[in-house]
GROMACS .gro file of C-alpha atoms in nm:
model
  367
    1MET     CA    1  22.859  19.578  -1.785
    2LYS     CA    2  22.865  19.466  -1.424
    3ARG     CA    3  22.574  19.680  -1.317
    4LEU     CA    4  22.381  19.543  -1.606
    5CYS     CA    5  22.439  19.167  -1.494
    6LEU     CA    6  22.366  19.272  -1.114
    7PHE     CA    7  22.038  19.417  -1.233
    8PHE     CA    8  21.950  19.089  -1.421
    9LEU     CA    9  22.018  18.889  -1.110
   10LEU     CA   10  21.799  19.111  -0.920
   11PHE     CA   11  21.519  19.087  -1.166
   12LEU     CA   12  21.532  18.695  -1.156
   13THR     CA   13  21.517  18.716  -0.780
   14ALA     CA   14  21.242  18.906  -0.788
   15CYS     CA   15  21.045  18.690  -1.045
   16GLN     CA   16  21.102  18.393  -0.810
   17SER     CA   17  20.992  18.555  -0.506
   18ALA     CA   18  20.647  18.629  -0.682
   19SER     CA   19  20.586  18.284  -0.790
   20PRO     CA   20  20.415  18.167  -0.455
   21GLN     CA   21  20.108  18.373  -0.563
   22VAL     CA   22  20.058  18.158  -0.865
   23THR     CA   23  20.099  17.795  -0.695
   24PRO     CA   24  19.777  17.822  -0.439
   25PRO     CA   25  19.548  17.759  -0.769
   26THR     CA   26  19.782  17.432  -0.832
   27ARG     CA   27  19.772  17.301  -0.454
   28GLN     CA   28  19.397  17.365  -0.445
   29ALA     CA   29  19.327  17.084  -0.718
   30LEU     CA   30  19.625  16.843  -0.567
   31PRO     CA   31  19.405  16.705  -0.285
   32SER     CA   32  19.103  16.566  -0.510
   33ILE     CA   33  19.397  16.414  -0.728
   34THR     CA   34  19.558  16.227  -0.460
   35ALA     CA   35  19.250  16.114  -0.271
   36THR     CA   36  19.192  15.904  -0.602
   37HIS     CA   37  19.502  15.759  -0.567
   38THR     CA   38  19.545  15.711  -0.193
   39GLU     CA   39  19.376  15.400  -0.013
   40ALA     CA   40  19.336  15.542   0.340
   41PRO     CA   41  19.114  15.873   0.254
   42LEU     CA   42  18.908  15.695   0.013
   43PRO     CA   43  18.628  15.598   0.272
   44THR     CA   44  18.611  15.959   0.376
   45ALA     CA   45  18.595  16.081   0.025
   46THR     CA   46  18.328  15.845  -0.102
   47ARG     CA   47  18.081  15.886   0.182
   48ASN     CA   48  18.123  16.278   0.176
   49PRO     CA   49  17.974  16.409  -0.161
   50THR     CA   50  18.126  16.724  -0.147
   51ALA     CA   51  18.486  16.590  -0.144
   52SER     CA   52  18.428  16.478  -0.488
   53PRO     CA   53  18.505  16.727  -0.744
   54SER     CA   54  18.326  16.535  -1.045
   55PRO     CA   55  18.097  16.237  -1.067
   56THR     CA   56  18.326  16.059  -1.321
   57THR     CA   57  18.601  15.981  -1.075
   58SER     CA   58  18.449  15.899  -0.786
   59PRO     CA   59  18.261  15.574  -0.892
   60VAL     CA   60  18.579  15.372  -0.971
   61PRO     CA   61  18.738  15.385  -0.636
   62PRO     CA   62  18.425  15.338  -0.380
   63THR     CA   63  18.347  15.018  -0.590
   64THR     CA   64  18.673  14.847  -0.427
   65THR     CA   65  18.689  15.010  -0.120
   66SER     CA   66  18.324  14.943  -0.027
   67THR     CA   67  18.369  14.572  -0.116
   68ASN     CA   68  18.693  14.580   0.107
   69THR     CA   69  18.508  14.759   0.397
   70ALA     CA   70  18.179  14.529   0.366
   71THR     CA   71  18.403  14.237   0.380
   72ALA     CA   72  18.578  14.349   0.712
   73SER     CA   73  18.225  14.404   0.881
   74VAL     CA   74  18.038  14.099   0.765
   75THR     CA   75  18.253  13.861   0.977
   76PRO     CA   76  18.181  14.000   1.325
   77SER     CA   77  17.808  14.051   1.257
   78GLY     CA   78  17.754  13.688   1.116
   79THR     CA   79  17.880  13.521   1.407
   80PRO     CA   80  17.589  13.585   1.680
   81SER     CA   81  17.306  13.481   1.443
   82PRO     CA   82  17.316  13.116   1.536
   83SER     CA   83  17.265  13.224   1.907
   84PRO     CA   84  16.851  13.204   1.902
   85THR     CA   85  16.813  12.860   1.730
   86PRO     CA   86  16.861  12.627   2.014
   87SER     CA   87  16.496  12.498   2.124
   88PRO     CA   88  16.420  12.563   2.491
   89SER     CA   89  16.502  12.331   2.750
   90PRO     CA   90  16.236  12.121   2.935
   91SER     CA   91  16.307  12.319   3.234
   92ALA     CA   92  16.253  12.657   3.074
   93CYS     CA   93  15.965  12.578   2.885
   94THR     CA   94  15.601  12.638   2.976
   95ASN     CA   95  15.302  12.398   2.905
   96LYS     CA   96  14.971  12.499   2.781
   97ALA     CA   97  14.673  12.345   2.593
   98GLY     CA   98  14.417  12.492   2.384
   99PHE     CA   99  14.062  12.329   2.287
  100PHE     CA  100  13.979  12.310   1.933
  101GLY     CA  101  13.656  12.118   1.953
  102ASP     CA  102  13.482  11.782   1.994
  103VAL     CA  103  13.551  11.576   1.688
  104THR     CA  104  13.317  11.309   1.839
  105ILE     CA  105  13.035  11.291   2.082
  106PRO     CA  106  12.954  11.645   2.157
  107ASP     CA  107  12.812  11.749   2.460
  108ASP     CA  108  12.477  11.598   2.575
  109THR     CA  109  12.505  11.340   2.323
  110LEU     CA  110  12.231  11.088   2.415
  111LEU     CA  111  12.364  10.709   2.457
  112PRO     CA  112  12.194  10.415   2.552
  113GLN     CA  113  12.292  10.219   2.874
  114GLY     CA  114  12.599  10.030   2.838
  115GLU     CA  115  12.719  10.146   2.506
  116THR     CA  116  13.092  10.167   2.414
  117PHE     CA  117  13.197  10.480   2.224
  118VAL     CA  118  13.541  10.642   2.130
  119LYS     CA  119  13.521  11.041   2.247
  120THR     CA  120  13.780  11.240   2.041
  121TRP     CA  121  13.885  11.596   2.142
  122ARG     CA  122  14.111  11.832   1.927
  123VAL     CA  123  14.347  12.008   2.095
  124ARG     CA  124  14.671  12.252   2.013
  125ASN     CA  125  15.035  12.252   2.194
  126GLU     CA  126  14.997  12.626   2.270
  127GLY     CA  127  15.301  12.615   2.524
  128THR     CA  128  15.676  12.606   2.394
  129CYS     CA  129  15.732  12.228   2.572
  130ILE     CA  130  15.745  11.936   2.316
  131TRP     CA  131  15.493  11.701   2.416
  132ASP     CA  132  15.685  11.367   2.408
  133GLY     CA  133  15.582  11.108   2.692
  134TYR     CA  134  15.299  11.327   2.804
  135HIS     CA  135  14.967  11.189   2.924
  136LEU     CA  136  14.598  11.258   2.970
  137VAL     CA  137  14.464  11.189   3.339
  138TYR     CA  138  14.151  11.145   3.472
  139VAL     CA  139  14.076  11.392   3.722
  140GLY     CA  140  13.679  11.442   3.798
  141GLY     CA  141  13.331  11.307   3.745
  142TYR     CA  142  13.307  10.990   3.612
  143PRO     CA  143  13.591  10.771   3.455
  144LEU     CA  144  13.319  10.615   3.233
  145GLY     CA  145  13.511  10.297   3.204
  146ALA     CA  146  13.847  10.469   3.079
  147SER     CA  147  14.148  10.367   3.207
  148SER     CA  148  14.415  10.645   3.323
  149PRO     CA  149  14.656  10.780   3.246
  150GLN     CA  150  14.634  10.763   2.851
  151PRO     CA  151  14.946  10.832   2.632
  152LEU     CA  152  14.895  11.146   2.438
  153PRO     CA  153  15.059  11.179   2.073
  154TYR     CA  154  15.366  11.357   1.995
  155ALA     CA  155  15.321  11.708   1.972
  156ALA     CA  156  15.561  12.018   1.905
  157PRO     CA  157  15.484  12.360   1.985
  158GLY     CA  158  15.185  12.485   1.768
  159ASP     CA  159  15.088  12.121   1.657
  160VAL     CA  160  14.708  12.051   1.644
  161ILE     CA  161  14.637  11.688   1.755
  162ASP     CA  162  14.328  11.446   1.816
  163ILE     CA  163  14.301  11.246   2.159
  164SER     CA  164  14.090  10.942   2.139
  165ILE     CA  165  13.946  10.764   2.436
  166THR     CA  166  13.759  10.438   2.428
  167MET     CA  167  13.455  10.482   2.700
  168ASN     CA  168  13.151  10.317   2.828
  169ALA     CA  169  12.816  10.463   2.908
  170PRO     CA  170  12.706  10.357   3.270
  171GLY     CA  171  12.425  10.116   3.323
  172ASN     CA  172  12.209  10.378   3.480
  173GLY     CA  173  12.038  10.655   3.305
  174GLY     CA  174  12.126  11.005   3.371
  175THR     CA  175  12.352  11.285   3.275
  176TYR     CA  176  12.766  11.212   3.321
  177ILE     CA  177  13.061  11.411   3.304
  178SER     CA  178  13.424  11.279   3.261
  179GLU     CA  179  13.685  11.533   3.317
  180TRP     CA  180  14.071  11.501   3.186
  181MET     CA  181  14.384  11.701   3.204
  182PHE     CA  182  14.754  11.703   3.095
  183MET     CA  183  15.030  11.569   3.259
  184SER     CA  184  15.410  11.632   3.183
  185THR     CA  185  15.664  11.382   3.186
  186ASN     CA  186  15.780  11.547   3.563
  187GLY     CA  187  15.404  11.508   3.677
  188GLN     CA  188  15.293  11.860   3.604
  189LEU     CA  189  14.908  11.900   3.555
  190PHE     CA  190  14.821  12.154   3.292
  191GLY     CA  191  14.483  12.228   3.118
  192VAL     CA  192  14.300  12.453   2.900
  193GLY     CA  193  14.143  12.836   2.981
  194LEU     CA  194  14.247  13.079   3.236
  195GLY     CA  195  14.578  12.969   3.410
  196GLU     CA  196  14.603  12.635   3.212
  197ARG     CA  197  14.375  12.477   3.489
  198GLY     CA  198  14.094  12.408   3.296
  199PRO     CA  199  13.989  12.039   3.199
  200ILE     CA  200  13.847  11.895   2.891
  201TRP     CA  201  13.563  11.681   2.935
  202ALA     CA  202  13.327  11.404   2.786
  203LYS     CA  203  12.956  11.489   2.882
  204ILE     CA  204  12.677  11.221   2.772
  205VAL     CA  205  12.319  11.145   2.876
  206VAL     CA  206  12.227  10.780   2.913
  207GLN     CA  207  11.868  10.673   2.850
  208TRP     CA  208  11.671  10.490   3.083
  209LEU     CA  209  11.592  10.140   3.036
  210GLN     CA  210  11.329   9.913   3.209
  211ASN     CA  211  11.582   9.639   3.300
  212PRO     CA  212  11.899   9.797   3.349
  213SER     CA  213  12.001   9.520   3.614
  214SER     CA  214  12.142   9.294   3.342
  215LEU     CA  215  12.385   9.566   3.164
  216PRO     CA  216  12.755   9.571   3.247
  217GLY     CA  217  12.844   9.847   3.505
  218ASN     CA  218  12.519   9.863   3.666
  219GLY     CA  219  12.415   9.720   4.003
  220ALA     CA  220  12.618   9.713   4.342
  221GLU     CA  221  13.002   9.688   4.268
  222THR     CA  222  13.184   9.584   4.563
  223THR     CA  223  13.580   9.632   4.622
  224SER     CA  224  13.843   9.548   4.874
  225THR     CA  225  13.815   9.710   5.195
  226PRO     CA  226  14.054  10.020   5.203
  227SER     CA  227  14.394   9.905   5.343
  228PRO     CA  228  14.550  10.097   5.599
  229CYS     CA  229  14.772  10.392   5.495
  230THR     CA  230  14.948  10.724   5.644
  231THR     CA  231  14.820  11.038   5.501
  232GLU     CA  232  14.887  11.394   5.600
  233ARG     CA  233  14.645  11.659   5.655
  234ASN     CA  234  14.690  12.015   5.583
  235PRO     CA  235  14.451  12.280   5.792
  236GLY     CA  236  14.588  12.573   5.642
  237TYR     CA  237  14.476  12.438   5.283
  238GLU     CA  238  14.120  12.377   5.384
  239ASP     CA  239  14.105  12.724   5.567
  240THR     CA  240  14.231  12.880   5.248
  241LEU     CA  241  13.957  12.674   5.043
  242LEU     CA  242  13.680  12.805   5.276
  243THR     CA  243  13.806  13.188   5.223
  244LEU     CA  244  13.827  13.151   4.862
  245LEU     CA  245  13.474  13.000   4.871
  246ASN     CA  246  13.290  13.248   5.066
  247GLN     CA  247  13.490  13.516   4.875
  248THR     CA  248  13.356  13.404   4.561
  249ARG     CA  249  13.013  13.365   4.689
  250ALA     CA  250  13.000  13.708   4.769
  251GLU     CA  251  13.134  13.840   4.479
  252ASN     CA  252  12.823  13.685   4.289
  253GLY     CA  253  12.574  13.809   4.569
  254LEU     CA  254  12.548  13.484   4.745
  255PRO     CA  255  12.578  13.417   5.131
  256ALA     CA  256  12.865  13.270   5.294
  257LEU     CA  257  12.862  12.893   5.363
  258VAL     CA  258  12.936  12.776   5.734
  259ARG     CA  259  13.159  12.517   5.781
  260ASP     CA  260  13.012  12.185   5.929
  261ALA     CA  261  13.216  11.947   6.106
  262ARG     CA  262  13.012  11.679   6.015
  263LEU     CA  263  13.050  11.768   5.657
  264ASP     CA  264  13.430  11.799   5.715
  265GLN     CA  265  13.392  11.421   5.828
  266ALA     CA  266  13.215  11.340   5.504
  267ALA     CA  267  13.465  11.529   5.290
  268LEU     CA  268  13.788  11.360   5.494
  269THR     CA  269  13.641  11.014   5.485
  270HIS     CA  270  13.623  11.041   5.108
  271SER     CA  271  13.978  11.219   5.038
  272GLN     CA  272  14.148  10.963   5.245
  273ASP     CA  273  13.946  10.692   5.055
  274MET     CA  274  14.076  10.818   4.719
  275ALA     CA  275  14.453  10.860   4.881
  276CYS     CA  276  14.487  10.518   5.042
  277ASN     CA  277  14.307  10.327   4.724
  278ASP     CA  278  14.493  10.571   4.460
  279PHE     CA  279  14.184  10.640   4.242
  280VAL     CA  280  13.959  10.944   4.159
  281ASP     CA  281  13.580  10.916   4.164
  282HIS     CA  282  13.262  11.046   4.330
  283ARG     CA  283  13.195  10.701   4.396
  284GLY     CA  284  13.404  10.554   4.707
  285SER     CA  285  13.579  10.224   4.700
  286ASP     CA  286  13.282  10.082   4.901
  287GLY     CA  287  13.052  10.167   4.612
  288SER     CA  288  12.908  10.450   4.830
  289THR     CA  289  12.795  10.806   4.693
  290TRP     CA  290  12.815  11.139   4.826
  291PHE     CA  291  12.478  11.106   4.922
  292ASP     CA  292  12.539  10.811   5.130
  293ARG     CA  293  12.852  10.944   5.272
  294VAL     CA  294  12.635  11.256   5.409
  295ARG     CA  295  12.369  11.064   5.558
  296ALA     CA  296  12.622  10.849   5.741
  297VAL     CA  297  12.721  11.157   5.933
  298GLY     CA  298  12.350  11.219   5.983
  299ILE     CA  299  12.261  11.489   5.763
  300ASP     CA  300  11.959  11.388   5.521
  301ASP     CA  301  11.962  11.622   5.219
  302SER     CA  302  11.884  11.527   4.868
  303GLN     CA  303  12.045  11.825   4.721
  304ALA     CA  304  12.378  11.758   4.867
  305ARG     CA  305  12.665  11.796   4.642
  306GLU     CA  306  13.062  11.729   4.622
  307ASN     CA  307  13.346  11.845   4.427
  308ILE     CA  308  13.673  11.651   4.446
  309TYR     CA  309  14.033  11.751   4.270
  310VAL     CA  310  14.361  11.582   4.274
  311GLY     CA  311  14.708  11.712   4.224
  312ASN     CA  312  15.054  11.739   4.363
  313PRO     CA  313  15.108  12.054   4.547
  314ALA     CA  314  15.452  12.060   4.432
  315TYR     CA  315  15.325  12.124   4.082
  316GLY     CA  316  15.055  12.366   4.150
  317GLY     CA  317  14.816  12.132   4.320
  318ASP     CA  318  14.792  12.341   4.609
  319ALA     CA  319  14.459  12.458   4.750
  320GLN     CA  320  14.463  12.765   4.544
  321GLY     CA  321  14.520  12.527   4.231
  322ALA     CA  322  14.234  12.311   4.345
  323PHE     CA  323  13.978  12.596   4.359
  324SER     CA  324  14.103  12.744   4.042
  325TRP     CA  325  14.041  12.426   3.850
  326TRP     CA  326  13.677  12.398   3.991
  327MET     CA  327  13.614  12.729   3.893
  328ASN     CA  328  13.751  12.666   3.541
  329SER     CA  329  13.506  12.337   3.547
  330PRO     CA  330  13.123  12.436   3.491
  331PRO     CA  331  12.956  12.164   3.678
  332HIS     CA  332  13.221  12.245   3.973
  333LYS     CA  333  13.174  12.595   3.939
  334ALA     CA  334  12.796  12.554   3.955
  335ASN     CA  335  12.838  12.358   4.314
  336ILE     CA  336  13.003  12.657   4.460
  337LEU     CA  337  12.781  12.897   4.331
  338ASN     CA  338  12.453  12.686   4.439
  339THR     CA  339  12.164  12.838   4.591
  340THR     CA  340  12.035  12.582   4.804
  341ALA     CA  341  12.345  12.487   5.047
  342THR     CA  342  12.395  12.645   5.386
  343ALA     CA  343  12.674  12.460   5.504
  344VAL     CA  344  13.005  12.303   5.359
  345GLY     CA  345  13.238  12.035   5.462
  346ILE     CA  346  13.630  12.047   5.358
  347GLY     CA  347  13.885  11.761   5.355
  348TYR     CA  348  14.222  11.732   5.235
  349VAL     CA  349  14.485  11.480   5.270
  350TYR     CA  350  14.829  11.362   5.113
  351ASN     CA  351  14.978  11.061   5.033
  352ALA     CA  352  15.319  11.063   4.907
  353ASN     CA  353  15.290  10.681   4.771
  354SER     CA  354  14.973  10.779   4.544
  355THR     CA  355  14.964  10.869   4.186
  356TYR     CA  356  14.868  11.233   4.259
  357GLY     CA  357  14.969  11.326   4.604
  358GLY     CA  358  14.706  11.564   4.722
  359TYR     CA  359  14.328  11.488   4.720
  360TYR     CA  360  14.053  11.724   4.795
  361THR     CA  361  13.680  11.690   4.867
  362MET     CA  362  13.441  11.961   4.917
  363VAL     CA  363  13.091  11.855   5.026
  364PHE     CA  364  12.767  12.121   4.992
  365ALA     CA  365  12.447  12.056   5.217
  366SER     CA  366  12.167  12.202   5.391
  367PRO     CA  367  12.161  12.041   5.732
   0.00000   0.00000   0.00000
């Protein structure tokens, strides 16, 4: 009997030692079952399709875990979004204008002498600065009776605006051009075209009349004698202009112009006149024309020409700025590339107490 019991116990022990061979299939299914009830491994199980034994069990946990993980990640990613919204500060923005067309008085409009007219340009703010407190300023040609500066309408970047100025046709017949540029609140001059240095202009053709002397604006106009003032010269600017002038002429197959001391004096006289009397015009404060100033230095040339420019060197009104502006202005560019002149005179002065600071004059003639 004892042997029989001992044999029975040994048989039971043998059965228990063989049971591990049965458990592996059971444990193989455990990871998939615990994964559906465990929070931590769920992201791994739902992102890896092979971890889910059947499509029926996987959709339920991912719905809750995905919303939990999404809310955790949305918070940091949303915080940087307001950073691009601030508008550019005035010191960091750029000034640029685009010419869209002449609304009134297109080029070469024929007008009677003394006629009052309104010139309107259409332009767009193509920079990043807001035009608030900006002005349109006269920079060359003939002012045509218009005052300067003229306030500009408010314009945000991308806005298209119309700019209107009341002008008067001169009392003498001929072709007249009035050139204008934009000025920011800190005195920076800018325009249209290449380098933002091109002006916008009004160009009219005035009819000749038999008795123009009775019309307003005609006849000898006298002004007070220029009061003494202190100006500073910059020979380096004048030399730079001569270099740029002859380089440009050479690029266009034209001979170099020789600098003439007499024409230098005519140019310098006019620059000092403009700087000391705070105006911009080809006609001097004493009513003289460039022909008069050229004749005054002993040169009689009916084909003499003149370019003028004003600008503060601190805001781009240096020699390069002046020359670039001339090259962007058709009548001034034509003077630079004219084929009749053989000599040139250049005069630059600076007056810190004037409106524009720097005043340039370039005279072309054949002595």
